[in-house]
CSV table of C-alpha atoms in Angstrom, one decimal:
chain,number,residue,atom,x,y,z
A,1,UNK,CA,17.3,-10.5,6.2
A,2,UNK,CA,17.4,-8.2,9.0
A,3,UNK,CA,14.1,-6.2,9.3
A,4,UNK,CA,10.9,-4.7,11.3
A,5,UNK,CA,8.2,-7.2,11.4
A,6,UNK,CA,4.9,-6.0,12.3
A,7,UNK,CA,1.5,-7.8,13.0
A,8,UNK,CA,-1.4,-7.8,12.0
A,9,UNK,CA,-1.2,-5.4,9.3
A,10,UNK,CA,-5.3,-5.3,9.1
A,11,UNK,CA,-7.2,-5.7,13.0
A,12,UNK,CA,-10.7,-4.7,13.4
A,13,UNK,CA,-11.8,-3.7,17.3
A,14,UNK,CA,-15.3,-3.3,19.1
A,15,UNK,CA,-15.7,-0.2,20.7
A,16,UNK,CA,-14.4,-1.1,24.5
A,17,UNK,CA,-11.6,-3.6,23.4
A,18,UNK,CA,-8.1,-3.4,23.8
A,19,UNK,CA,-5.7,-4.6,21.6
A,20,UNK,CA,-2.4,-5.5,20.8
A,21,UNK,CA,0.4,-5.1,18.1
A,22,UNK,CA,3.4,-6.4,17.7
A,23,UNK,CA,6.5,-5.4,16.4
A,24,UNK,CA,9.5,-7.6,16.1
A,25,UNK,CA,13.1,-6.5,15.1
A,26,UNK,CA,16.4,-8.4,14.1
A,27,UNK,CA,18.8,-5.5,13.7
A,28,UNK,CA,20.1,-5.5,17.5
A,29,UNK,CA,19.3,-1.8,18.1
A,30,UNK,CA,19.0,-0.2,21.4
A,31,UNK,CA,15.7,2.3,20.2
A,32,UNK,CA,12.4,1.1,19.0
A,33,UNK,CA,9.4,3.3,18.6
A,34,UNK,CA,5.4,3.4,17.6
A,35,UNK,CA,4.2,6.0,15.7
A,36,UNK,CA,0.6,7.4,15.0
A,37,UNK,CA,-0.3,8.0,11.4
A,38,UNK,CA,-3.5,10.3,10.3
A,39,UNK,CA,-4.8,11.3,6.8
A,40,UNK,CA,-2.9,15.1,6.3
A,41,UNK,CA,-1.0,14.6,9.2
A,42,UNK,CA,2.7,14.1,9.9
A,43,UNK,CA,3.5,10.8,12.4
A,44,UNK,CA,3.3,11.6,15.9
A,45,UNK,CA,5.0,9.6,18.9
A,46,UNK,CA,3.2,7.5,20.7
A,47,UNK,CA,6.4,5.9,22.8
A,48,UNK,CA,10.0,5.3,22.7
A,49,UNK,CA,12.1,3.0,24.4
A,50,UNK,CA,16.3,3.3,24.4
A,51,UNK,CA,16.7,0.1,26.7
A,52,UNK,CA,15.3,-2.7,27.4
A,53,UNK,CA,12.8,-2.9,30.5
A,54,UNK,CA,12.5,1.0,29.9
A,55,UNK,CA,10.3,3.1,28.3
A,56,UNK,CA,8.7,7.0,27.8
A,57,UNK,CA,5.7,8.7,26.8
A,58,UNK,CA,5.7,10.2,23.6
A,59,UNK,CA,3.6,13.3,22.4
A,60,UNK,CA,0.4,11.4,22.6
A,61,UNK,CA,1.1,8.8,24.4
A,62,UNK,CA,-2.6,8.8,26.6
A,63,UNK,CA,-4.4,5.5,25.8
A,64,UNK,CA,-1.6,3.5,24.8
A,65,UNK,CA,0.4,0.9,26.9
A,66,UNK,CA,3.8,-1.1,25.9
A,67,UNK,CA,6.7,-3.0,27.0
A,68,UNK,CA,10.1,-3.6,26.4
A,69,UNK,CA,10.6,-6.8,27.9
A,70,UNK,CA,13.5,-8.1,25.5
A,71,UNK,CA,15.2,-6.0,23.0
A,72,UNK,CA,13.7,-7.5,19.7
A,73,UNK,CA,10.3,-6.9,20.9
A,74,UNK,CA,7.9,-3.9,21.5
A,75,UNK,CA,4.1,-4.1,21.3
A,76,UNK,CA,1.6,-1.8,21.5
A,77,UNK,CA,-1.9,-2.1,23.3
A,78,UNK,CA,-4.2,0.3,22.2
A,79,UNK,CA,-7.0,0.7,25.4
A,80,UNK,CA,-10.3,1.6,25.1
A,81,UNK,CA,-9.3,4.9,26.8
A,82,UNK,CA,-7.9,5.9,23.6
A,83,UNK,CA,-10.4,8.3,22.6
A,84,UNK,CA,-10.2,7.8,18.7
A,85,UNK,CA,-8.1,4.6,18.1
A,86,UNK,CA,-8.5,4.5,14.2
A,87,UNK,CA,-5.6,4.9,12.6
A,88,UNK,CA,-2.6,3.8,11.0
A,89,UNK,CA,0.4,2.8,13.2
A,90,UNK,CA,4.2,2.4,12.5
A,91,UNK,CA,7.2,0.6,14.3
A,92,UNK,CA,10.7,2.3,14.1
A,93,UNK,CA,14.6,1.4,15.2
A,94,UNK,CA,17.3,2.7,15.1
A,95,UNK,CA,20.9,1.8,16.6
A,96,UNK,CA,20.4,4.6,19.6
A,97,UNK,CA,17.9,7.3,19.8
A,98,UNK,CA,17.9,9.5,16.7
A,99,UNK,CA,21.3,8.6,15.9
A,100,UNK,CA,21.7,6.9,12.5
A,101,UNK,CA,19.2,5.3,9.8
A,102,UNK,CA,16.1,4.6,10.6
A,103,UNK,CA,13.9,1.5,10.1
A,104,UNK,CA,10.2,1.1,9.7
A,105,UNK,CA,8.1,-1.7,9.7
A,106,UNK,CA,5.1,-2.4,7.4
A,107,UNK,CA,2.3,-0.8,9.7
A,108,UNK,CA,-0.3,-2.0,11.0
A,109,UNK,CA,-4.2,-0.6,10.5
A,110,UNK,CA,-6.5,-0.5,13.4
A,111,UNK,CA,-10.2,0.2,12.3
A,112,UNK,CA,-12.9,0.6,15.5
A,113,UNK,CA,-16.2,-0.9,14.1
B,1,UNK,CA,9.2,22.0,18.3
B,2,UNK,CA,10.6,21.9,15.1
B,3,UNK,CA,8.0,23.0,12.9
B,4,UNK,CA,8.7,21.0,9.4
B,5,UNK,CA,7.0,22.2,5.9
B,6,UNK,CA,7.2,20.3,2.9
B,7,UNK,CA,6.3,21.6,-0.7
B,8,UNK,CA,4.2,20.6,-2.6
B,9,UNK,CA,1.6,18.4,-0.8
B,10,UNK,CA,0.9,16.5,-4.1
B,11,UNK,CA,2.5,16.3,-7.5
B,12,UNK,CA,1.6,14.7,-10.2
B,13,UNK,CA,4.1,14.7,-13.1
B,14,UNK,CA,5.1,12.6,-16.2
B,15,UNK,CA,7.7,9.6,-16.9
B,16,UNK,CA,11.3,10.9,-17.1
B,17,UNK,CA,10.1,14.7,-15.9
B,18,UNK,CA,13.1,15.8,-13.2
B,19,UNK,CA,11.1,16.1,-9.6
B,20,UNK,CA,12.0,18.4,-6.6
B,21,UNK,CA,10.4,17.9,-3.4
B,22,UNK,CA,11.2,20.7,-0.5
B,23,UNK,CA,11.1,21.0,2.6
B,24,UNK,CA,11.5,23.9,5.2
B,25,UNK,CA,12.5,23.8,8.9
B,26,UNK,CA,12.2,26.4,11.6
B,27,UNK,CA,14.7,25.2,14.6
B,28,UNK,CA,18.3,23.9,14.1
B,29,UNK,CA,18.9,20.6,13.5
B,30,UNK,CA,21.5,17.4,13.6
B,31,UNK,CA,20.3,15.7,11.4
B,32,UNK,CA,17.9,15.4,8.5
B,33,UNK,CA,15.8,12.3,7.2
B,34,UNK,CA,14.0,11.7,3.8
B,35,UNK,CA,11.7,8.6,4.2
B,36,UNK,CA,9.4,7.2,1.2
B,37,UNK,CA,5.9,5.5,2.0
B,38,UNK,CA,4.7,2.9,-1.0
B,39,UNK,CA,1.3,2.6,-1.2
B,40,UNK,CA,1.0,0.0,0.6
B,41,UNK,CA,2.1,1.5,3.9
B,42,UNK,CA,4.9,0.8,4.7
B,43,UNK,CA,8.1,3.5,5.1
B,44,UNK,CA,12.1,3.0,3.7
B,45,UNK,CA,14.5,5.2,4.9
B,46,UNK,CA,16.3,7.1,1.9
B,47,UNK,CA,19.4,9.3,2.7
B,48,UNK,CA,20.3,10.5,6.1
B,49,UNK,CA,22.2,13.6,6.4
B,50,UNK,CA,23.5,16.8,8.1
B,51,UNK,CA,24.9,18.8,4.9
B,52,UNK,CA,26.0,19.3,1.7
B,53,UNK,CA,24.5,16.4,-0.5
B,54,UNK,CA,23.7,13.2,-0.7
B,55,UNK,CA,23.0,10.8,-3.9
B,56,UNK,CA,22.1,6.7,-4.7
B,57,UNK,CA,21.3,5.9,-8.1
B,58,UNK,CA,18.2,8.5,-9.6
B,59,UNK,CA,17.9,9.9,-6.2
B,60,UNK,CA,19.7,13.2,-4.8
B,61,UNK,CA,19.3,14.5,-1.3
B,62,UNK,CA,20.6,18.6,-0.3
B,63,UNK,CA,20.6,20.5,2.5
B,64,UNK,CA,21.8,23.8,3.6
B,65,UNK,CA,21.9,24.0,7.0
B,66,UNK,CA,21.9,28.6,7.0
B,67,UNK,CA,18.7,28.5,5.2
B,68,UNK,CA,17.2,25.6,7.0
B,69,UNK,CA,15.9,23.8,3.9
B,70,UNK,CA,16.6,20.2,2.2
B,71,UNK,CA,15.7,19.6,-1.3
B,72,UNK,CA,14.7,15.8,-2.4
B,73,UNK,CA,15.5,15.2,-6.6
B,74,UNK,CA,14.5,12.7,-8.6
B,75,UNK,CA,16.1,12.3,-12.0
B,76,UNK,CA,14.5,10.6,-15.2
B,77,UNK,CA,11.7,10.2,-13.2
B,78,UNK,CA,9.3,6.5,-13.4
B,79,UNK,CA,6.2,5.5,-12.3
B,80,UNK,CA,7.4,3.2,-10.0
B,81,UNK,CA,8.4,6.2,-7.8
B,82,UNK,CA,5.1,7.1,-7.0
B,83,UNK,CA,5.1,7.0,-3.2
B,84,UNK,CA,4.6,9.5,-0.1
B,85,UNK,CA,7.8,10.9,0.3
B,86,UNK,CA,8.2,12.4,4.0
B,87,UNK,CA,10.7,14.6,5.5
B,88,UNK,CA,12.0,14.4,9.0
B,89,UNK,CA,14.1,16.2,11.2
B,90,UNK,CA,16.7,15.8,14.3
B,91,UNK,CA,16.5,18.7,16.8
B,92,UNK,CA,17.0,16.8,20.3
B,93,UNK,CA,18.7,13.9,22.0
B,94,UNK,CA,16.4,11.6,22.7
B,95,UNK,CA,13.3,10.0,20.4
B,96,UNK,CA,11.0,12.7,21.2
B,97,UNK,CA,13.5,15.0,19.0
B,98,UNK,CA,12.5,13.5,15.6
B,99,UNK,CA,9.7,15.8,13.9
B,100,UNK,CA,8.2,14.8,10.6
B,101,UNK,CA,6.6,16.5,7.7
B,102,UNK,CA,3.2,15.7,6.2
B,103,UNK,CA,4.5,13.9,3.1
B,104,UNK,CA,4.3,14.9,-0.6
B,105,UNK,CA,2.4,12.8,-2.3
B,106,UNK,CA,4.0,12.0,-5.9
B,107,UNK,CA,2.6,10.4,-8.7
B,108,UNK,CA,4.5,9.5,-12.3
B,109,UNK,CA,2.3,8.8,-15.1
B,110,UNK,CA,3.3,6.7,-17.7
């Protein structure tokens, strides 16, 4: 079955550490994004990439790092520049930027300890 | 930026009760999206769509594009529909154009 596979769904982090999710698609679409997800917030952007090998910031995009080095595959790395890391975070696709259905992983939660 | 507001921000109602979930936009759009979040995290797309109505099975999406405002219904309503349901909007051409709502968080009691 085509879908959004995203790993690990549960991560703990030491103040100072990067790390790194994945997020693995099937569907063959062009667009993949990450999301940010607070309690009492709507998702916000993180990045977005239409193409392979490109890439753009999102709305709060400082702290964050990824790549788009084939077209099934976009992780995130969460730096230790990002200010208040904890959170829940969401993969998306779509054929082409904001053009039909979208598809969402399962999310992955990042807890700083 | 669009600004998106949904209505209400939690709702708790019983078995088979008909549900109506709102939501508001202030800026033009192409497109609308209503997404539902399970408890568990993870987010399924529901009904895309740029007017008139949408429906698939107990599910009924509107939208009238003058007032800026989609309605989400749920008929004969089951607990197994308790879920986050979110809101999105399209109002540019690239990713950065997509705007979500905070959710309504719905739960069915038995």
């Amino acid at each position: 079955d085509g879908g959004i596979t995203q790993s690990p769904k549960y991560l703990f982090r030491k103040e100072g550490q990067n790390v790194t999710l994945s997020c693995e698609q099937n569907l063959n679409h062009d667009a993949m994004y990450w999301y940010r997800q607070d309690p009492g917030q709507g998702l916000r952007l993180i990045y977005y990439s239409q193409i392979v090998n490109d890439f753009q910031k999102g709305d709060i995009a400082e702290g964050y790092s990824v790549s788009r080095e084939k077209k099934e595959s976009f992780p995130l790395t969460v730096t230790s520049a990002q200010k208040n890391p904890t959170a829940f975070y969401l993969c998306a696709s779509s054929i082409t930027p904001n053009t039909g259905e979208l598809f969402f992983g399962e999310g992955s939660r990042l807890t700083v300890l | 930026k669009n600004e998106v507001e949904q209505s209400p921000q939690n709702l708790t109602a019983q078995e088979g009760e008909f549900i109506t979930i709102n939501c508001s936009y202030s800026v033009g759009i192409s497109a609308l999206h209503w997404l539902q979040q399970h408890p568990g995290g993870g987010i399924v797309s529901l009904f895309m769509l740029s007017s008139g109505k949408k429906k698939h099975g107990r599910l009924i999406a509107t939208i009238n594009i003058q007032e800026k405002h989609s309605s989400l219904h749920i008929t004969a309503s089951h607990p197994r529909d308790s879920a986050v349901y979110i809101c999105a909007v399209v109002s540019g051409g690239g990713a950065d154009g997509l705007t979500f709502g905070k959710g309504t968080h719905l739960i069915i009691q038995p």
